Amino acid sequence: MTQEMSRARRLVAEAGRVVVLSGAGISAESGVPTFRGEGGLWRSYRPEELATPEAFARDPRLVWEWYAWRRELVASCIPNAGHLALARFALAGTPTAIVTQNVDGLHTRAAEEAAGTGDPSPALPIEVHGAIHRDKCSGCDARTPALPEVDVSSPQALPRCAECEGMLRPDVVWFGEALESEVVAHAFRVAHEADLCLVVGTSAVVHPAASVPLATLQNGGTLVEVNLERTPLTGQAEVTLLGPAGELLPELLAG
Ligand code: BV8
Ligand code: ZN
């Protein structure tokens, strides 16, 4: 065991309350492409082209095509050992809040798998950027489970709200859109209350999510980072474990 791993394990063992901030990197080993890595989602497109309200207004068909492709891809992925280690840790006892930037639903599936017939709620994530498998109406904000199929054959064929005829869209937060205020408040509150923040698989460039760990630091807490590379948060981390989350988290969180 490396010196960093034993130091990080000690910080986890001593923690009274833990907050986790996860990003696309925790789902990479499940086969979900990250945003900024090689082969990343943004490779073929730039965020401004797709994950913005302007893009949806300009070309809803293209935006729906991209999300329908991502939904299908995510549906074929399963939680990996990193998601499961986090879920088991959150269910095992230390009060833990999992804040995720991911919209792939894999933390929720890991919580349900780890809980079995038990209560998964202590391991259910706070999804600050929404969820790709839910639709939201652009007109009346109604949330509905994602339609199994999205007909992108023409703008007229795109899904509409059963209540108000408004255009349906994926229930995710786009660039330039405000996050749900009560979700953000909840994320920052649990980060403020935590004495350890575990930052996993995020490039820490998207705000306000990337500022969540700062709330733990401001309150005298400690940062442990798990990533393949250094990030803007590395300088403030007590320990940075460089390597794949699917391998490092089970070792870090094993009792
Ligand atoms: C807002 C949902 C205001 C959609 C997403 C200039 C400075 C600061 C901020 C801004 C700025 N200009 C604009 C802004 C604001 C903007 C922003 O932060 N832009 C950034 C790019 C500069 N933020 C916003 O627009 C936010 N809203 O500010 O609103 C406002 C307020 C009031 C009223 C109106 C408006 C909204 C941001 C939310 C955008 N939506 N997703 C979708 O998914 O389709 S963000 C998107 O990026 C994903 O959610 C993703 O999670 C997130 C962050 O990316 P990461 O998760 O970190 O993924 P990434 O690929 O970047 O990194 C992966 C990491 O994992 C890497 O470090 C890699 O090394 C590592 N890794 C890879 N494999 C592994 C691994 N680690 C471990 N193990 C592995 N196996
Ligand atoms: Zn509606």
Coordinates of C-alpha atoms and ligand atoms in Angstrom, one line a residue:
M1 CA 0.0 0.0 0.0
T2 CA 1.4 3.4 -1.0
Q3 CA 2.2 6.0 1.7
E4 CA -0.5 8.3 0.2
M5 CA -3.1 5.5 0.3
S6 CA -2.4 4.8 4.0
R7 CA -2.6 8.5 4.8
A8 CA -5.9 8.8 2.9
R9 CA -7.3 5.7 4.6
R10 CA -6.5 7.2 8.0
L11 CA -8.3 10.5 7.0
V12 CA -11.3 8.4 6.0
A13 CA -11.2 6.4 9.3
E14 CA -11.0 9.6 11.3
A15 CA -13.8 11.4 9.4
G16 CA -17.0 12.2 11.3
R17 CA -19.0 13.3 8.3
V18 CA -18.0 12.8 4.6
V19 CA -19.1 14.5 1.5
V20 CA -18.2 13.2 -1.9
L21 CA -18.0 15.2 -5.1
S22 CA -17.9 13.0 -8.2
G23 CA -17.5 13.8 -11.9
A24 CA -17.5 12.0 -15.2
G25 CA -14.2 10.2 -14.2
I26 CA -16.0 7.9 -11.8
S27 CA -18.2 6.5 -14.6
A28 CA -15.3 6.2 -17.1
E29 CA -14.6 2.6 -16.1
S30 CA -18.3 1.8 -16.7
G31 CA -17.9 2.9 -20.3
V32 CA -19.5 6.3 -20.1
P33 CA -17.2 8.7 -22.0
T34 CA -15.9 11.7 -20.0
F35 CA -16.4 15.3 -21.1
R36 CA -12.8 16.5 -21.6
G37 CA -10.7 13.3 -21.8
E38 CA -9.6 11.6 -24.9
G39 CA -12.6 10.2 -26.7
G40 CA -14.6 12.5 -24.4
L41 CA -18.2 13.5 -25.2
W42 CA -17.1 17.0 -26.1
R43 CA -14.5 15.7 -28.6
S44 CA -16.8 15.7 -31.6
Y45 CA -18.9 18.6 -30.4
R46 CA -18.2 21.6 -28.1
P47 CA -20.3 22.1 -25.0
E48 CA -21.7 25.4 -26.5
E49 CA -23.0 23.5 -29.5
L50 CA -25.1 21.0 -27.5
A51 CA -25.5 21.5 -23.8
T52 CA -27.0 25.0 -23.8
P53 CA -30.6 26.4 -24.1
E54 CA -29.5 28.4 -27.1
A55 CA -28.4 25.2 -28.9
F56 CA -31.8 23.6 -28.1
A57 CA -33.7 26.7 -29.3
R58 CA -31.5 26.7 -32.5
D59 CA -31.5 23.0 -33.3
P60 CA -33.6 20.9 -30.9
R61 CA -33.3 17.9 -33.2
L62 CA -29.5 17.8 -33.0
V63 CA -29.6 18.2 -29.2
W64 CA -32.1 15.5 -28.9
E65 CA -30.1 13.2 -31.2
W66 CA -27.1 13.6 -28.9
Y67 CA -29.0 12.9 -25.7
A68 CA -30.8 10.0 -27.2
W69 CA -27.4 8.5 -28.2
R70 CA -26.1 9.2 -24.7
R71 CA -29.2 7.7 -23.0
E72 CA -28.8 4.5 -25.0
L73 CA -25.1 4.4 -24.2
V74 CA -25.7 4.9 -20.5
A75 CA -28.5 2.3 -20.4
S76 CA -25.9 -0.3 -21.5
C77 CA -23.5 0.7 -18.7
I78 CA -23.4 -0.7 -15.2
P79 CA -22.0 0.8 -12.0
N80 CA -18.4 0.0 -11.5
A81 CA -16.4 -1.0 -8.4
G82 CA -15.9 2.7 -7.6
H83 CA -19.6 3.5 -7.5
L84 CA -20.2 0.4 -5.4
A85 CA -17.4 1.1 -2.9
L86 CA -18.9 4.6 -2.4
A87 CA -22.4 3.2 -2.0
R88 CA -21.3 0.5 0.5
F89 CA -19.3 3.0 2.5
A90 CA -22.3 5.4 2.7
L91 CA -24.6 2.5 3.8
A92 CA -22.0 1.2 6.3
G93 CA -22.2 3.9 8.8
T94 CA -20.1 7.1 8.5
P95 CA -22.6 9.8 7.6
T96 CA -21.8 10.4 3.9
A97 CA -23.4 12.6 1.3
I98 CA -22.7 11.9 -2.4
V99 CA -22.9 15.0 -4.6
T100 CA -22.5 14.2 -8.2
Q101 CA -22.2 16.3 -11.4
N102 CA -23.0 13.2 -13.4
V103 CA -26.4 12.7 -15.0
D104 CA -25.9 9.0 -15.8
G105 CA -27.8 7.6 -12.8
L106 CA -25.0 5.1 -11.9
H107 CA -24.7 6.3 -8.3
T108 CA -28.4 5.6 -7.8
R109 CA -28.1 2.1 -9.4
A110 CA -25.1 1.4 -7.2
A111 CA -27.0 2.5 -4.1
E112 CA -29.9 0.2 -4.9
E113 CA -27.5 -2.7 -5.7
A114 CA -25.5 -2.2 -2.5
A115 CA -28.7 -1.9 -0.4
G116 CA -30.3 -5.1 -1.7
T117 CA -33.6 -5.3 0.1
G118 CA -32.4 -2.5 2.6
D119 CA -32.9 1.2 2.4
P120 CA -30.6 2.7 -0.3
S121 CA -31.3 6.4 0.7
P122 CA -28.1 7.1 2.6
A123 CA -26.2 6.3 -0.6
L124 CA -28.5 8.1 -3.1
P125 CA -26.7 11.0 -4.8
I126 CA -27.5 14.7 -4.8
E127 CA -27.6 15.2 -8.6
V128 CA -26.6 18.9 -9.1
H129 CA -26.8 18.7 -12.9
G130 CA -30.0 16.6 -13.1
A131 CA -30.6 13.2 -14.7
I132 CA -30.4 12.1 -18.3
H133 CA -33.1 9.5 -17.9
R134 CA -35.7 12.1 -16.9
D135 CA -37.6 14.5 -19.2
K136 CA -38.5 18.1 -18.3
C137 CA -41.1 20.2 -20.1
S138 CA -39.7 23.5 -21.4
G139 CA -43.2 25.0 -20.9
C140 CA -44.5 23.9 -17.5
D141 CA -41.4 22.3 -15.9
A142 CA -43.2 19.0 -15.4
R143 CA -40.8 16.1 -14.9
T144 CA -41.5 12.7 -16.4
P145 CA -39.5 9.5 -16.9
A146 CA -37.6 9.6 -20.1
L147 CA -39.5 8.4 -23.2
P148 CA -38.0 5.0 -24.4
E149 CA -37.7 6.3 -27.9
V150 CA -37.2 9.9 -29.1
D151 CA -38.4 10.5 -32.7
V152 CA -35.8 12.9 -34.1
S153 CA -37.0 12.4 -37.7
S154 CA -38.3 16.0 -37.8
P155 CA -38.7 19.0 -35.5
Q156 CA -42.5 18.4 -35.5
A157 CA -41.9 14.8 -34.4
L158 CA -40.0 15.8 -31.3
P159 CA -41.6 14.9 -27.9
R160 CA -44.1 17.3 -26.4
C161 CA -45.7 17.7 -23.0
A162 CA -49.0 15.9 -22.5
E163 CA -50.1 18.7 -20.2
C164 CA -49.2 21.9 -22.0
E165 CA -47.8 20.9 -25.4
G166 CA -44.5 22.4 -24.4
M167 CA -41.3 21.0 -25.9
L168 CA -39.8 18.2 -23.8
R169 CA -36.1 18.3 -23.1
P170 CA -33.7 16.1 -21.0
D171 CA -33.9 17.0 -17.3
V172 CA -30.3 18.2 -17.1
V173 CA -28.8 21.6 -16.3
W174 CA -27.2 23.2 -19.4
F175 CA -24.4 25.7 -19.5
G176 CA -25.7 29.1 -18.7
E177 CA -28.6 27.6 -16.8
A178 CA -29.0 28.0 -13.1
L179 CA -28.8 24.8 -11.0
E180 CA -32.0 24.1 -8.9
S181 CA -31.5 26.4 -6.0
E182 CA -32.6 23.9 -3.3
V183 CA -30.3 21.2 -4.8
V184 CA -27.4 23.6 -4.7
A185 CA -28.2 24.7 -1.2
H186 CA -28.3 21.1 -0.1
A187 CA -25.0 20.3 -1.8
F188 CA -23.2 23.2 -0.1
R189 CA -24.8 22.5 3.2
V190 CA -23.6 18.9 3.4
A191 CA -20.2 20.0 2.2
H192 CA -20.0 22.7 4.9
E193 CA -21.0 20.1 7.6
A194 CA -18.4 17.6 6.4
D195 CA -14.9 17.3 7.8
L196 CA -13.7 15.3 4.8
C197 CA -14.4 15.9 1.2
L198 CA -13.6 13.1 -1.2
V199 CA -13.3 14.5 -4.8
V200 CA -13.5 11.8 -7.4
G201 CA -13.0 11.9 -11.2
T202 CA -13.7 15.6 -11.9
S203 CA -11.6 18.1 -13.8
A204 CA -13.0 20.7 -11.3
V205 CA -13.6 23.3 -14.0
V206 CA -17.4 23.5 -14.0
H207 CA -18.9 25.8 -11.5
P208 CA -20.7 26.1 -9.1
A209 CA -20.2 22.3 -8.6
A210 CA -16.4 22.6 -8.5
S211 CA -16.7 25.0 -5.6
V212 CA -18.5 22.4 -3.4
P213 CA -15.2 21.1 -1.9
L214 CA -14.2 24.6 -0.9
A215 CA -17.2 24.7 1.5
T216 CA -15.6 21.8 3.4
L217 CA -12.2 23.5 3.4
Q218 CA -13.6 26.8 4.6
N219 CA -15.1 25.0 7.6
G220 CA -11.7 23.5 8.5
G221 CA -12.2 20.2 6.7
T222 CA -9.8 18.2 4.6
L223 CA -9.8 17.2 0.9
V224 CA -8.8 13.9 -0.5
E225 CA -8.7 13.6 -4.3
V226 CA -8.9 10.6 -6.6
N227 CA -8.1 11.3 -10.2
L228 CA -5.9 10.1 -13.1
E229 CA -4.4 13.6 -13.3
R230 CA -3.8 16.7 -11.2
T231 CA -6.6 19.3 -11.2
P232 CA -7.2 22.9 -9.9
L233 CA -8.2 21.3 -6.5
T234 CA -5.0 19.2 -6.2
G235 CA -3.1 22.1 -4.5
Q236 CA -5.7 22.1 -1.7
A237 CA -5.9 18.4 -1.3
E238 CA -4.3 16.8 1.8
V239 CA -3.8 13.6 -0.3
T240 CA -4.2 13.1 -4.1
L241 CA -4.4 9.4 -5.2
L242 CA -3.5 9.2 -8.9
G243 CA -5.1 6.3 -10.6
P244 CA -8.4 4.8 -11.7
A245 CA -11.3 5.3 -9.2
G246 CA -12.6 1.8 -9.8
E247 CA -9.3 0.5 -8.3
L248 CA -8.5 3.1 -5.7
L249 CA -11.9 3.6 -4.1
P250 CA -12.4 0.0 -3.0
E251 CA -9.0 0.1 -1.3
L252 CA -9.5 3.6 0.2
L253 CA -13.0 2.8 1.6
A254 CA -12.5 -0.9 2.7
G255 CA -13.2 -1.1 6.4
Ligands
BV8_1 C1 -24.3 28.6 -14.2 C2 -25.2 18.4 -17.6 C3 -25.2 30.7 -13.9 C4 -25.5 18.4 -19.1 C5 -23.2 19.8 -17.2 C6 -16.0 31.1 -16.5 C7 -15.5 30.8 -15.2 C8 -16.3 30.1 -14.3 C9 -17.6 29.7 -14.6 C10 -18.0 30.0 -15.9 C11 -17.3 30.7 -16.8 N1 -18.0 30.8 -18.0 C12 -19.2 30.1 -17.8 C13 -19.2 29.7 -16.6 C14 -20.3 29.0 -15.9 C15 -20.4 27.6 -16.4 C16 -19.0 26.9 -16.3 O1 -18.6 26.5 -15.2 N2 -18.3 26.7 -17.4 C17 -17.0 26.1 -17.4 C18 -16.9 25.2 -18.6 C19 -15.9 27.2 -17.4 N3 -21.3 26.9 -15.5 C20 -22.6 27.0 -15.8 O2 -23.0 27.4 -16.9 C21 -23.5 26.4 -14.8 N4 -24.6 27.3 -14.6 O3 -23.2 29.0 -13.9 O4 -25.4 29.3 -14.2 C22 -26.6 31.3 -13.7 C23 -27.0 31.7 -12.5 C24 -28.2 32.3 -12.3 C25 -29.1 32.3 -13.5 C26 -28.6 31.9 -14.7 C27 -27.4 31.3 -14.9 C28 -24.1 25.1 -15.2 C29 -23.1 24.1 -15.4 C30 -23.7 22.7 -15.7 C31 -23.5 22.3 -17.1 N5 -24.0 20.9 -17.3 N6 -23.8 18.6 -17.4 C32 -25.0 17.1 -19.7 O5 -24.3 16.3 -19.0 O6 -25.2 17.0 -20.9 S1 -21.6 20.0 -16.9 C33 -20.7 18.6 -17.4 O7 -19.4 18.9 -17.0 C34 -21.1 17.3 -16.7 O8 -22.1 17.4 -15.7 C35 -19.8 17.0 -16.1 O9 -19.9 16.2 -15.0 C36 -19.3 18.3 -15.8 C37 -17.9 18.5 -15.2 O10 -17.1 17.7 -16.0 P1 -16.3 16.5 -15.2 O11 -17.4 15.7 -14.5 O12 -15.3 17.0 -14.3 O13 -15.8 15.6 -16.4 P2 -14.4 15.9 -17.2 O14 -14.5 15.0 -18.4 O15 -14.2 17.4 -17.3 O16 -13.3 15.4 -16.2 C38 -13.2 14.0 -15.9 C39 -12.1 13.9 -14.9 O17 -12.0 12.5 -14.5 C40 -10.7 14.2 -15.4 O18 -10.0 15.0 -14.5 C41 -10.1 12.9 -15.6 O19 -8.7 12.9 -15.4 C42 -10.7 12.0 -14.6 N7 -10.8 10.6 -14.9 C43 -11.0 10.0 -16.1 N8 -11.1 8.7 -15.9 C44 -10.9 8.4 -14.6 C45 -10.8 9.7 -13.9 N9 -10.6 9.7 -12.6 C46 -10.5 8.6 -11.9 N10 -10.7 7.4 -12.5 C47 -10.9 7.3 -13.8 N11 -11.1 6.0 -14.4
ZN2 ZN -45.7 21.1 -20.0

